[in-house]
Short mmCIF file of C-alpha atoms in Angstrom, two decimals:
data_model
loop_
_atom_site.label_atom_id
_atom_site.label_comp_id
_atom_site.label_asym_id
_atom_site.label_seq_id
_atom_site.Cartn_x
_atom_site.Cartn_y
_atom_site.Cartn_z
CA UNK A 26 -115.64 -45.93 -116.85
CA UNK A 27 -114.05 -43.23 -115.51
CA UNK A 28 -110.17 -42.39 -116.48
CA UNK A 29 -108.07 -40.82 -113.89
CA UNK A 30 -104.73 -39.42 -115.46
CA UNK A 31 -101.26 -40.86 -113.85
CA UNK A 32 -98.82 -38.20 -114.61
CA UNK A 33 -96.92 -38.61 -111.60
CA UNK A 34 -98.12 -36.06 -109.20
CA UNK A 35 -99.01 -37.43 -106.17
CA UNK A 36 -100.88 -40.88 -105.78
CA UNK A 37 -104.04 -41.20 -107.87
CA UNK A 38 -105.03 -44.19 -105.64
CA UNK A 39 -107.71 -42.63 -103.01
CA UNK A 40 -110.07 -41.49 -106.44
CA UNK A 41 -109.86 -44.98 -107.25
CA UNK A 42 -111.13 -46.34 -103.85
CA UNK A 43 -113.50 -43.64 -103.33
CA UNK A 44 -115.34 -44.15 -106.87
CA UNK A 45 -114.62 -48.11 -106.38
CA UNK A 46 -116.97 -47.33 -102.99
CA UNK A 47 -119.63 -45.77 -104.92
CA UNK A 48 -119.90 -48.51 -106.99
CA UNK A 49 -118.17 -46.90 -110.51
CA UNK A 50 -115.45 -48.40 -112.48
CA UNK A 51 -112.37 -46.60 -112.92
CA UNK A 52 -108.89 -46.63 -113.92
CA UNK A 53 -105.52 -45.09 -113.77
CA UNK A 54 -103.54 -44.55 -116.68
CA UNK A 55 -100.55 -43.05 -118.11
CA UNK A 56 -101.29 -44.33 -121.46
CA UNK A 57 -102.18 -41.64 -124.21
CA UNK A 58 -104.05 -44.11 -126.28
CA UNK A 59 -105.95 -45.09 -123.21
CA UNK A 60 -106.34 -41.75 -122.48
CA UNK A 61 -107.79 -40.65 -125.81
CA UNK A 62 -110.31 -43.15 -125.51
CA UNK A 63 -111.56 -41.91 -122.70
CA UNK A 64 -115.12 -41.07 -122.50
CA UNK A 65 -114.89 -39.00 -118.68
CA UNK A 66 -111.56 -38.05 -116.92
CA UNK A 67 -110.30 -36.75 -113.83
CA UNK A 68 -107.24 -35.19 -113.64
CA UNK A 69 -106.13 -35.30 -110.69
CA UNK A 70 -102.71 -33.80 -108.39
CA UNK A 71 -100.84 -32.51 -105.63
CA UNK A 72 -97.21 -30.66 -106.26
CA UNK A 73 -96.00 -27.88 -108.19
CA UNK A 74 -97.48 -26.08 -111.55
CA UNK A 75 -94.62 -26.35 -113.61
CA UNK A 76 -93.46 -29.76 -112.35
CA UNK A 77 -97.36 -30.66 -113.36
CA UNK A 78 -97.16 -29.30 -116.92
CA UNK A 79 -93.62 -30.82 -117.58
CA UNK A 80 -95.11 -34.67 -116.60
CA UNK A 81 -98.06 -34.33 -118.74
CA UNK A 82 -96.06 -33.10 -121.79
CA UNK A 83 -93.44 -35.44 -121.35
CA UNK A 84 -95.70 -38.06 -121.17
CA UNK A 85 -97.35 -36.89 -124.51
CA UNK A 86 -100.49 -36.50 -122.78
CA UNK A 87 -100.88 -32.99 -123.63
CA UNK A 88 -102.43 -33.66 -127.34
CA UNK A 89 -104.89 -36.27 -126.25
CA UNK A 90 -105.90 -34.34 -123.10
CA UNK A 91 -107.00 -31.12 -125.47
CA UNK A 92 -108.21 -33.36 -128.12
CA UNK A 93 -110.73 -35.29 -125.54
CA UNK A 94 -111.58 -31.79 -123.85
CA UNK A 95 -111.33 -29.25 -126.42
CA UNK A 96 -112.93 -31.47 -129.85
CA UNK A 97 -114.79 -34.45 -128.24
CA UNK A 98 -116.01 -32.23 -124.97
CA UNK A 99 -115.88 -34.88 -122.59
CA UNK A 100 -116.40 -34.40 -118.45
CA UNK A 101 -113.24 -33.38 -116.99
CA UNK A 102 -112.69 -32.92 -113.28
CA UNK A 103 -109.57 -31.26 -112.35
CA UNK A 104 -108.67 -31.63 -108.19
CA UNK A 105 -106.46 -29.67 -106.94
CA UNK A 106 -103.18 -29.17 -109.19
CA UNK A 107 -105.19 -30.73 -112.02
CA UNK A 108 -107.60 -27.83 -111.29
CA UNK A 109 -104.79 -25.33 -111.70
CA UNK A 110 -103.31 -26.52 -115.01
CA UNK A 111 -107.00 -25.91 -116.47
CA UNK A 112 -106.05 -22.44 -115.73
CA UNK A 113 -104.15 -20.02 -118.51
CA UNK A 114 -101.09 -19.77 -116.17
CA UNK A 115 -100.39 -19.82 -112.28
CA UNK A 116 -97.82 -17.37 -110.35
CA UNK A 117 -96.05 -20.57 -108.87
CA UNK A 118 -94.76 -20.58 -112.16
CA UNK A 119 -93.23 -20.42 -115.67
CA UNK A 120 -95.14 -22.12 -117.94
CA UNK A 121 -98.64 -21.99 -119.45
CA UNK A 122 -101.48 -23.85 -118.52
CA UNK A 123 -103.60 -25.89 -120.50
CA UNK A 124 -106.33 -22.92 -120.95
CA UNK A 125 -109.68 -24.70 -120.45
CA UNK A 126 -110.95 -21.99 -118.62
CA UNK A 127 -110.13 -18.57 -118.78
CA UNK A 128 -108.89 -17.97 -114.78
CA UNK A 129 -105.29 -18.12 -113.55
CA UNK A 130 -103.86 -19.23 -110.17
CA UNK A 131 -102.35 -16.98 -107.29
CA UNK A 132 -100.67 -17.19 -104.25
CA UNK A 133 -102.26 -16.71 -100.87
CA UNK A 134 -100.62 -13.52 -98.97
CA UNK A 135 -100.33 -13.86 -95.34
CA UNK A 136 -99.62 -10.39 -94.29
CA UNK A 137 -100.30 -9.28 -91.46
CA UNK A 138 -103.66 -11.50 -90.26
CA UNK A 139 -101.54 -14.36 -88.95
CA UNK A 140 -102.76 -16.58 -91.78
CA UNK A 141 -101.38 -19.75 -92.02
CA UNK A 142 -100.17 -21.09 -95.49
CA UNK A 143 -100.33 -23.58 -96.89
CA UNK A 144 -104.38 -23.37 -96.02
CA UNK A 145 -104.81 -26.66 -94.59
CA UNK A 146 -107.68 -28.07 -93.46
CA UNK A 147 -111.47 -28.17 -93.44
CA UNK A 148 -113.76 -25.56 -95.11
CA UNK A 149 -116.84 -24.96 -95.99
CA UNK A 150 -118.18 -23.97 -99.35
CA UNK A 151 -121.09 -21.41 -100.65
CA UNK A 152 -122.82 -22.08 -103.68
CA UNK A 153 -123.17 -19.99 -106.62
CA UNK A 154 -125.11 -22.60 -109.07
CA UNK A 155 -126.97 -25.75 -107.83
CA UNK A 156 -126.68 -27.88 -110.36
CA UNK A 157 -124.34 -30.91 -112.13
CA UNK A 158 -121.26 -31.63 -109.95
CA UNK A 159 -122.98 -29.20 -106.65
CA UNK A 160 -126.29 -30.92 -106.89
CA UNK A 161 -128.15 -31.68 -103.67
CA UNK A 162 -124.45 -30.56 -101.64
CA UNK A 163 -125.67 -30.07 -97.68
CA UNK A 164 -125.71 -26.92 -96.72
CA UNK A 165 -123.06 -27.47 -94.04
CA UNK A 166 -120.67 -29.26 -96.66
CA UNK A 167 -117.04 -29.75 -95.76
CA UNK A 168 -114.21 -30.09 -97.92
CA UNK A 169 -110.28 -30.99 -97.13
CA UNK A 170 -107.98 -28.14 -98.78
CA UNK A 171 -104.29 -28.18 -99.00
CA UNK A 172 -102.92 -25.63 -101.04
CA UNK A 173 -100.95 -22.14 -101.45
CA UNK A 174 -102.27 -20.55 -104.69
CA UNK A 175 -105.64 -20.28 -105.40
CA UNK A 176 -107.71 -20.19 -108.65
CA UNK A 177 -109.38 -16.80 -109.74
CA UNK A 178 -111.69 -17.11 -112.93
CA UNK A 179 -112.03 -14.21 -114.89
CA UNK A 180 -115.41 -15.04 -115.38
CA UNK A 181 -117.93 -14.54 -112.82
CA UNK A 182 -120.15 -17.00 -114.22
CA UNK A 183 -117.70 -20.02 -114.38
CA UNK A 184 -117.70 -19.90 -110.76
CA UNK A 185 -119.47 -22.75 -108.93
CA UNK A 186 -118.65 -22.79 -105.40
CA UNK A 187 -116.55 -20.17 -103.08
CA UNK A 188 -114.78 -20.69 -99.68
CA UNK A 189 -113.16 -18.09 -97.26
CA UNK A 190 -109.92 -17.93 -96.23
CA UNK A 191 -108.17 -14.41 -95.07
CA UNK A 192 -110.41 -13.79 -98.38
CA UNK A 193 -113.43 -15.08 -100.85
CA UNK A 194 -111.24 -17.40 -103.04
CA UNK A 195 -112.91 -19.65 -105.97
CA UNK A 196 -112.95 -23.19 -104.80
CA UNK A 197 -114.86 -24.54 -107.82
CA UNK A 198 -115.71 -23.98 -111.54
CA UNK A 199 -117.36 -24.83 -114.28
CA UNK A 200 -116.79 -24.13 -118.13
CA UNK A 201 -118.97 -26.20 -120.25
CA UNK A 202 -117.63 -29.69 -119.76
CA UNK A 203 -114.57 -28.46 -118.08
CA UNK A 204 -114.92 -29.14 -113.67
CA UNK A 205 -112.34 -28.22 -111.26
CA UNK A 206 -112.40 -28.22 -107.38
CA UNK A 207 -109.45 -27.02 -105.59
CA UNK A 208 -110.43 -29.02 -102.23
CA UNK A 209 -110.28 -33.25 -102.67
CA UNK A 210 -113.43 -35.26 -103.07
CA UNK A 211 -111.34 -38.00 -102.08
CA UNK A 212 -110.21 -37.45 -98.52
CA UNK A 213 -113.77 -35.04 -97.42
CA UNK A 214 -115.80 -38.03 -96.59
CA UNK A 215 -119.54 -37.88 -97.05
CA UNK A 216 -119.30 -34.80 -98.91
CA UNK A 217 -116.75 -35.50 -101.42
CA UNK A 218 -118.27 -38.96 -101.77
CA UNK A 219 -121.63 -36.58 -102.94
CA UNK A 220 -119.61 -34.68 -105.40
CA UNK A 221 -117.90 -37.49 -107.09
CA UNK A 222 -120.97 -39.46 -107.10
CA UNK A 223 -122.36 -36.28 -108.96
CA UNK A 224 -119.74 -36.06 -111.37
CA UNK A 225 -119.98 -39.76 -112.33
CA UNK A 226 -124.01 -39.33 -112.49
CA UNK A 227 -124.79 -35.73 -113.51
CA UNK A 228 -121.34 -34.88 -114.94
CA UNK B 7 -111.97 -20.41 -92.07
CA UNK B 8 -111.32 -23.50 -91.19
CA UNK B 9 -111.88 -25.95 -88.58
CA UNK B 10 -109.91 -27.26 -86.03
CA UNK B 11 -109.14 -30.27 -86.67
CA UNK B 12 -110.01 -33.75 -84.32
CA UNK B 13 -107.61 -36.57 -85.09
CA UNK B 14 -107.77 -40.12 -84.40
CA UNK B 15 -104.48 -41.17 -83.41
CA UNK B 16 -103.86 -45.04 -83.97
CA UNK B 17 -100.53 -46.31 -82.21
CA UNK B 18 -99.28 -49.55 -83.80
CA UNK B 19 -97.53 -52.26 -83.12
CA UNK B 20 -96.22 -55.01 -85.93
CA UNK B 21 -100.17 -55.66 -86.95
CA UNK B 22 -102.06 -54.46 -83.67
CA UNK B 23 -103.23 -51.31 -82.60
CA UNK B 24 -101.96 -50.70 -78.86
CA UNK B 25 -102.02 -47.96 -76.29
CA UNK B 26 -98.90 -46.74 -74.39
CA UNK B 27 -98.46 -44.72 -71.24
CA UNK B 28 -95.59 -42.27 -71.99
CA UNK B 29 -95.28 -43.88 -75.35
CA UNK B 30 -94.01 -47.06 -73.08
CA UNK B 31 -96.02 -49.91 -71.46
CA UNK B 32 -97.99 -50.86 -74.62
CA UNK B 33 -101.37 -53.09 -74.46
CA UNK B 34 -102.65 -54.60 -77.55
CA UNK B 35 -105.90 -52.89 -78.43
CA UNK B 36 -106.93 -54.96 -81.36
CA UNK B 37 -107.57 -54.73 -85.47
CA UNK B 38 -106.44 -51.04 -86.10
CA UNK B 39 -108.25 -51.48 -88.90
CA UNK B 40 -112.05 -51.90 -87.34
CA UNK B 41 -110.97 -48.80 -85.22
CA UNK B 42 -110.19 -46.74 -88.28
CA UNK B 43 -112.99 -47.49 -89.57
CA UNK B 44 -114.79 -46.72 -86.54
CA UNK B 45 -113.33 -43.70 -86.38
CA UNK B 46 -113.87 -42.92 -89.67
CA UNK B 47 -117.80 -43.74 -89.36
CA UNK B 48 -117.70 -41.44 -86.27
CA UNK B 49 -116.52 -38.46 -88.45
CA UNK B 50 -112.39 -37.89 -87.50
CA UNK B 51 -111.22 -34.89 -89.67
CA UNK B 52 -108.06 -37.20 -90.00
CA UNK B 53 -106.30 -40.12 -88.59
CA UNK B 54 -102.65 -40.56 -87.64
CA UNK B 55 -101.44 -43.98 -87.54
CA UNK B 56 -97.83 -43.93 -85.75
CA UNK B 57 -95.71 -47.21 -85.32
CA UNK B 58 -93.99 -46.90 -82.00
CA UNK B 59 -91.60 -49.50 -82.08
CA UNK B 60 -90.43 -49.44 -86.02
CA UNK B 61 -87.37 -46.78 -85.22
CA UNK B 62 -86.23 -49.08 -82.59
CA UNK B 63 -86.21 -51.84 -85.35
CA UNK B 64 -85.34 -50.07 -88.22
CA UNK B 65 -88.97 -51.84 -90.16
CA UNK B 66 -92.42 -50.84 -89.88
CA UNK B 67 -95.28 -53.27 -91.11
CA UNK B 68 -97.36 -49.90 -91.60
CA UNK B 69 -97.45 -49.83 -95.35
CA UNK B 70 -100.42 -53.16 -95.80
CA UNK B 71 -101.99 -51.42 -92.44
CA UNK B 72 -102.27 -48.56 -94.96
CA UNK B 73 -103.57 -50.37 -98.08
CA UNK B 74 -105.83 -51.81 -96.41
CA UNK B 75 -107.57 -48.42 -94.50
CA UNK B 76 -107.06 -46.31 -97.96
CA UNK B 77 -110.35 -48.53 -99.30
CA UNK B 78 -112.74 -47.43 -96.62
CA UNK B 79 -111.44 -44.54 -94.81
CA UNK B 80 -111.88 -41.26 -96.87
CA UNK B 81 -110.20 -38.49 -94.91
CA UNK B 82 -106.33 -37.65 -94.64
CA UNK B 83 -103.68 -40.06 -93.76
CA UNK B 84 -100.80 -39.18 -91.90
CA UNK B 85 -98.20 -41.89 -91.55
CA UNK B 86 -95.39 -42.39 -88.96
CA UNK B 87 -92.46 -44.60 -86.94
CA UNK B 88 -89.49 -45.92 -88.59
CA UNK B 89 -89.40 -43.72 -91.79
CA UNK B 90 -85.71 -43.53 -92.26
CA UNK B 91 -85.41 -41.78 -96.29
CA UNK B 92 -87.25 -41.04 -99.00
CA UNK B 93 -87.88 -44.13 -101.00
CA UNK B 94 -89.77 -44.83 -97.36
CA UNK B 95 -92.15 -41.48 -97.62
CA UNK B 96 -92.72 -43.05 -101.46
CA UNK B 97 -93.81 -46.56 -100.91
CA UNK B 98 -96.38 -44.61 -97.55
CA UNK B 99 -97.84 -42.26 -99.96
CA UNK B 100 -97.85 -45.05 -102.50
CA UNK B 101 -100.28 -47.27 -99.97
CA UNK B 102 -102.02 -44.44 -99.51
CA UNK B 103 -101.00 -42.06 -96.96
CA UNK B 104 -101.39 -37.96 -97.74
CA UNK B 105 -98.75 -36.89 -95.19
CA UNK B 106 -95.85 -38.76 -93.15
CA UNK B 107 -94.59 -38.04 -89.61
CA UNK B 108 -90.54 -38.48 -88.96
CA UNK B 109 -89.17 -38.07 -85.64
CA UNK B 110 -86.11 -40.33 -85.18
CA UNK B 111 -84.58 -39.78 -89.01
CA UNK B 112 -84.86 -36.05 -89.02
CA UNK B 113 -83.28 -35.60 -85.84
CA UNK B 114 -80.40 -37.55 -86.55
CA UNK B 115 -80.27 -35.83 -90.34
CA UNK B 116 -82.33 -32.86 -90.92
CA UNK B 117 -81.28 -32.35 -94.35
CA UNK B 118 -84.45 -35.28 -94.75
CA UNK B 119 -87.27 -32.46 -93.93
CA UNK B 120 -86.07 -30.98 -96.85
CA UNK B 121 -85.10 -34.13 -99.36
CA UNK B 122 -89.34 -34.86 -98.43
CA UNK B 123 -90.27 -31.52 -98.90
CA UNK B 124 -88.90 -30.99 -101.80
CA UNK B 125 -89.94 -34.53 -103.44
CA UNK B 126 -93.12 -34.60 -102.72
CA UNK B 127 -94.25 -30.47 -101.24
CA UNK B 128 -94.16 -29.57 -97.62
CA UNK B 129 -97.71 -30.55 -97.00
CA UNK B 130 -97.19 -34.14 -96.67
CA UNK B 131 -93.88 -33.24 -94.41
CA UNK B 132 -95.05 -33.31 -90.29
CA UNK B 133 -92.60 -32.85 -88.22
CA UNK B 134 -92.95 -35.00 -85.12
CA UNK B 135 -91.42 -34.10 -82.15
CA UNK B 136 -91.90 -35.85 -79.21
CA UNK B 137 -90.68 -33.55 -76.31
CA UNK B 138 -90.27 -33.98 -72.68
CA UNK B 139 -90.54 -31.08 -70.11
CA UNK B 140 -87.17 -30.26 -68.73
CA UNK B 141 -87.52 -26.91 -66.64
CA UNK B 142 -89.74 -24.20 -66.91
CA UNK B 143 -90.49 -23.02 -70.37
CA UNK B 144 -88.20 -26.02 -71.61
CA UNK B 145 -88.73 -29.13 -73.45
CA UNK B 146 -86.42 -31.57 -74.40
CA UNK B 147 -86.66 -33.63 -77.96
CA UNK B 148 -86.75 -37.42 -77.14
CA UNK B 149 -85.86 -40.31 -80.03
CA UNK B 150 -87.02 -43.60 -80.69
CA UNK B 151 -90.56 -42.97 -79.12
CA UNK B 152 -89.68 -41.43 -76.25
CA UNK B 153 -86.33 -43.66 -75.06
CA UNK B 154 -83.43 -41.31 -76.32
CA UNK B 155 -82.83 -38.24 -75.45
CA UNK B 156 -81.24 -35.92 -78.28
CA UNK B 157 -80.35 -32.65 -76.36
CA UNK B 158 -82.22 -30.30 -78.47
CA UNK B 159 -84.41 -27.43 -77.50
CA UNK B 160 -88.15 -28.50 -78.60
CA UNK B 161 -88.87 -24.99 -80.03
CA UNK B 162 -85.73 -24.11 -81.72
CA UNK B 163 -86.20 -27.69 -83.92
CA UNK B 164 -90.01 -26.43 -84.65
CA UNK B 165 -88.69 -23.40 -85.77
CA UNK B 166 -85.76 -25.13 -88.11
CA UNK B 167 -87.73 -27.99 -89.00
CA UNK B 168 -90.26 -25.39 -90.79
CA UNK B 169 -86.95 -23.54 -91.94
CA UNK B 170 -85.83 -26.32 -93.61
CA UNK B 171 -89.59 -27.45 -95.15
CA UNK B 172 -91.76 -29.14 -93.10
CA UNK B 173 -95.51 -28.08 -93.20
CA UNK B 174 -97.08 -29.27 -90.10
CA UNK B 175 -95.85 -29.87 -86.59
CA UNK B 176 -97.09 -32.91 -84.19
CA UNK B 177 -96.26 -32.53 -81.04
CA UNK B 178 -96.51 -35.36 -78.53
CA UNK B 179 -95.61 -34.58 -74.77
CA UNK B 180 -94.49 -37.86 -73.28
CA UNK B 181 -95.19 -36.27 -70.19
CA UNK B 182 -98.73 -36.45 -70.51
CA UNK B 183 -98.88 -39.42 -73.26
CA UNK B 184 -102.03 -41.70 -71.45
CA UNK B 185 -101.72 -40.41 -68.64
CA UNK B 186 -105.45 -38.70 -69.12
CA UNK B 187 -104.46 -35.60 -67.23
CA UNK B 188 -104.70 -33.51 -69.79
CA UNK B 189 -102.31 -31.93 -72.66
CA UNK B 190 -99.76 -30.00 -72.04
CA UNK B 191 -101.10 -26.15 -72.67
CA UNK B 192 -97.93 -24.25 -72.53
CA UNK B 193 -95.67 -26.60 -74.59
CA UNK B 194 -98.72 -26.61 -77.63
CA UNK B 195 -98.60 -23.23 -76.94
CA UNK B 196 -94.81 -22.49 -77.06
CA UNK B 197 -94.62 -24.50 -80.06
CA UNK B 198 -97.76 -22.95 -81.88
CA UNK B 199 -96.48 -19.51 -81.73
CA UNK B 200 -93.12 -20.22 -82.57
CA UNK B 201 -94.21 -21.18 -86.11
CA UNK B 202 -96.71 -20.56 -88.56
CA UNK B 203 -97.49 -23.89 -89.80
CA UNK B 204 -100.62 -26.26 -88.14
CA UNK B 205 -99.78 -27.83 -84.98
CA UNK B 206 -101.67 -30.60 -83.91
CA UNK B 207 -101.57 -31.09 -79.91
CA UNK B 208 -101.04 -35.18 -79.01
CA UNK B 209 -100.88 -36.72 -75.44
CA UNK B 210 -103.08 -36.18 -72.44
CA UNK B 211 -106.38 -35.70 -73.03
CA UNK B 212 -108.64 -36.81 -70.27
CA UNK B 213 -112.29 -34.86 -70.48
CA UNK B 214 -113.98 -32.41 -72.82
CA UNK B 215 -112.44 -29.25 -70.71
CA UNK B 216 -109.17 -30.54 -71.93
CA UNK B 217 -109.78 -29.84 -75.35
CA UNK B 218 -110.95 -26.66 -75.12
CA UNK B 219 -107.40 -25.99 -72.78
CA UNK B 220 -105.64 -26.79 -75.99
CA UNK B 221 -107.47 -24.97 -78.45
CA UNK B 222 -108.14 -21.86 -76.48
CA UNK B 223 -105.14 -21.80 -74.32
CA UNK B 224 -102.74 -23.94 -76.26
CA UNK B 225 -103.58 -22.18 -80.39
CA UNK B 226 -103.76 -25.69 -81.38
CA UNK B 227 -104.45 -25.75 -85.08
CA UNK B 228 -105.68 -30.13 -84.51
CA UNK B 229 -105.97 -31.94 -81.30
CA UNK B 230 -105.12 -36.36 -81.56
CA UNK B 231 -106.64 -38.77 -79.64
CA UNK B 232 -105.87 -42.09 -78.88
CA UNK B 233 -106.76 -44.39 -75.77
CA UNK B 234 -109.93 -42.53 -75.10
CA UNK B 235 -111.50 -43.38 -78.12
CA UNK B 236 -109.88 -46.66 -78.03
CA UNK B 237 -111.78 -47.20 -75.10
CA UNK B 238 -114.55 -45.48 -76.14
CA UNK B 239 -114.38 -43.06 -73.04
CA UNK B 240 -115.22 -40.41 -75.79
CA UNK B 241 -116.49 -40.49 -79.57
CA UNK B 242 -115.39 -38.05 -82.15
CA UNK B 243 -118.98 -37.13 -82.01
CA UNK B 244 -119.76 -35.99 -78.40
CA UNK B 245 -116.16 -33.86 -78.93
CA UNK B 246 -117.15 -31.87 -81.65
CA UNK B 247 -120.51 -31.43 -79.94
CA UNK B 248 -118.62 -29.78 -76.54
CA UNK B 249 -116.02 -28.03 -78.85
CA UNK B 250 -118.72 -26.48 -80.70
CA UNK B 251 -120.76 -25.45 -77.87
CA UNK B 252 -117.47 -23.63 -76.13
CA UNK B 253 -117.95 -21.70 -79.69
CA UNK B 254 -114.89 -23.26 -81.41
CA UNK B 255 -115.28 -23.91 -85.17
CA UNK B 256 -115.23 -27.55 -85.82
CA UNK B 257 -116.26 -29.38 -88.92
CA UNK B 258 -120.11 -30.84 -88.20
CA UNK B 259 -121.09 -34.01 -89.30
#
């Protein structure tokens, strides 16, 4: 069973379907309790940093969320804006992340190469590591991004998968038990049916 | 970077998926649902599913069309036709769509590009402006799929619709809407450079060398399709296959 946390950032509902397709139970939840019984969880999200931090403290999911992480080191697959609250802080705003994994997030600057942001669309990904939640990932692999800040780890070797836009940004990491993609799984059809089928499998 | 984008476009109609000419004389296509999923199978990089009657009736039966193609179709949503505030763009994303399309609404009240925006981030905002040519150079905005005219300039509303939040622009010339003669390069165009959000080109397309016109000539960031797939004249497939040979970066599948 695989818990995906509801804290009211965008609709949680495509995960659902696409793990339901692959044939592994999950459920949505805004429940702490159900939360901290959790033995895998994505966190998932689309919308603004501090708007993200304020729902999951006001829904008192903060202190389950570190305690499942942090003490019970459980898989945990942040997409997107869960990604970027892994991070220590982002420069879309105030408040401080939930520090997973030491990287922060940062704006895209279009200057002067007619980039468009947000960067919307399909990209492809190069791999730094092969293994766990990038195992057996095509070559040609595709992902849907939608976003305006990016994540940059401080560590080189947290780094899982990189994509180019304008620049080399970080589109996936690992720390430990601690995943996040900044693309979604859910809407990149064969391919991010591959990596959530890794993270329920290999995660 | 990334691809350009090839979109299904689905028109509906209460539960059937139809094709227009000039987003008028409709004929019932069939299950939009077996299309999507079709479509899906085929490898779009997104589908648009647009009801082109709800603004006339103020109600849109889109939302269980939705449901229903969020279990098997796994690429972006975008959701249009009759979407008149915000608890509308909720109960859409709700079902399952990533993005909506408003036409008739924002035109009447723009202040609603930014109420979305700011509810729920510009990404999911598309602007959809469906624009008829009206001298050189000049498009007209049209209402209520193509019936109304609203006596604004097509490129000054791209450039204050993305003012005021939105993060994507479709732009459907009911000039060339099924008539198969391809799209219409120099309004894309117009449109394209006026802003720096993704446009995505609908209305026209006819043969492969019209969507290379678009994307080479017309900066298109996506390019729709509709009756030609419908009637299978063309598959995703063979598209991205002449797109990629014409050296344009497209997502293989």
């Amino acid at each position: 069973m695989i818990t995906i946390v509801d804290y009211n950032m965008g609709n949680s509902g495509s995960i659902r379907n696409m793990l339901k397709k692959l044939g592994f139970d999950s459920q949505i939840t805004s429940d702490p309790r159900r939360v901290a019984a959790a033995g895998k969880l994505i966190l998932p999200g689309v919308g603004a940093f501090d708007a993200g931090m304020e729902n999951l403290e006001r829904g008192g999911l903060i202190p389950v969320l570190n305690e499942r992480v942090l003490a019970a080191r459980i898989p945990v697959l942040g997409i997107c804006l869960g990604m970027h609250l892994m991070s220590r802080s982002s420069a879309e705003g105030e408040r401080q992340g939930l520090g997973w994994i030491d990287a922060e997030a940062v704006r895209f600057h279009p200057g002067g190469n007619a980039l468009k942001v947000p960067h919307m669309g399909w990209n492809g990904v190069t791999a730094m590591r092969s293994e766990t939640l990038v195992q057996d990932l095509p070559v040609d692999s595709r992902f849907y991004f939608v976003h305006s800040y990016f994540i940059r780890c401080r560590r080189e070797a947290d780094v899982l998968l990189t994509t180019s836009y304008g620049g080399v940004f970080h589109s996936a990491f690992q720390c430990d038990n601690v995943w996040g993609v900044q693309f979604h799984p859910e809407k990149s059809h064969k391919f991010g049916m591959r990596l959530l089928k890794n993270f329920a499998e290999r995660c | 970077m990334t691809s350009v984008r090839l979109i299904a476009r689905l028109d509906i109609k209460g539960p059937n998926l139809i094709k227009g000419v000039h987003l008028e004389g409709l004929r019932v296509m069939g299950d939009p649902q077996e299309h999507a999923r079709r479509y899906y199978e085929q490898g779009a990089d997104e589908l648009i599913y647009m009801d082109i009657v709800a603004s006339l009736y103020g109600r849109s039966k889109l939302t269980e069309i939705v449901r229903r193609a969020a279990h098997d179709v796994f690429v972006p949503m975008t959701v249009g036709g009759g979407i008149r505030n915000v608890d509308d763009v909720r109960d859409l994303l709700r079902a399952g769509a990533d993005k909506v399309a408003i036409n008739t609404a924002v035109v009447r009240r723009p202040e609603l590009i930014t109420e979305v925006a700011r509810r729920f981030g510009s990404q999911c905002m598309v602007l959809s402006i469906e624009a008829k040519r009206q001298a050189p150079g000049r498009w007209e905005v049209y209402t209520d799929c193509g019936r109304e005219r609203s006596g604004v300039d097509a490129l000054e509303w791209a450039r204050r619709g993305v003012d005021l939040g939105a993060g994507e622009i479709l732009v459907t010339s009911i000039d060339r809407e099924g008539t198969r003669s391809g799209f219409d390069i120099e309004l894309t165009r117009a449109v394209a450079t006026a802003v720096r959000v993704p446009v995505i080109a609908s209305g026209g397309y006819g043969e492969p060398k019209h969507l290379l016109e678009v994307i080479q000539d017309g900066a298109a960031d996506a390019v729709a399709f509709a009756d030609a797939l419908h009637y299978g004249r063309a598959a995703i497939g063979e598209l991205r296959e002449h797109a990629q040979r014409a050296g344009i970066n497209v997502r293989m599948t």
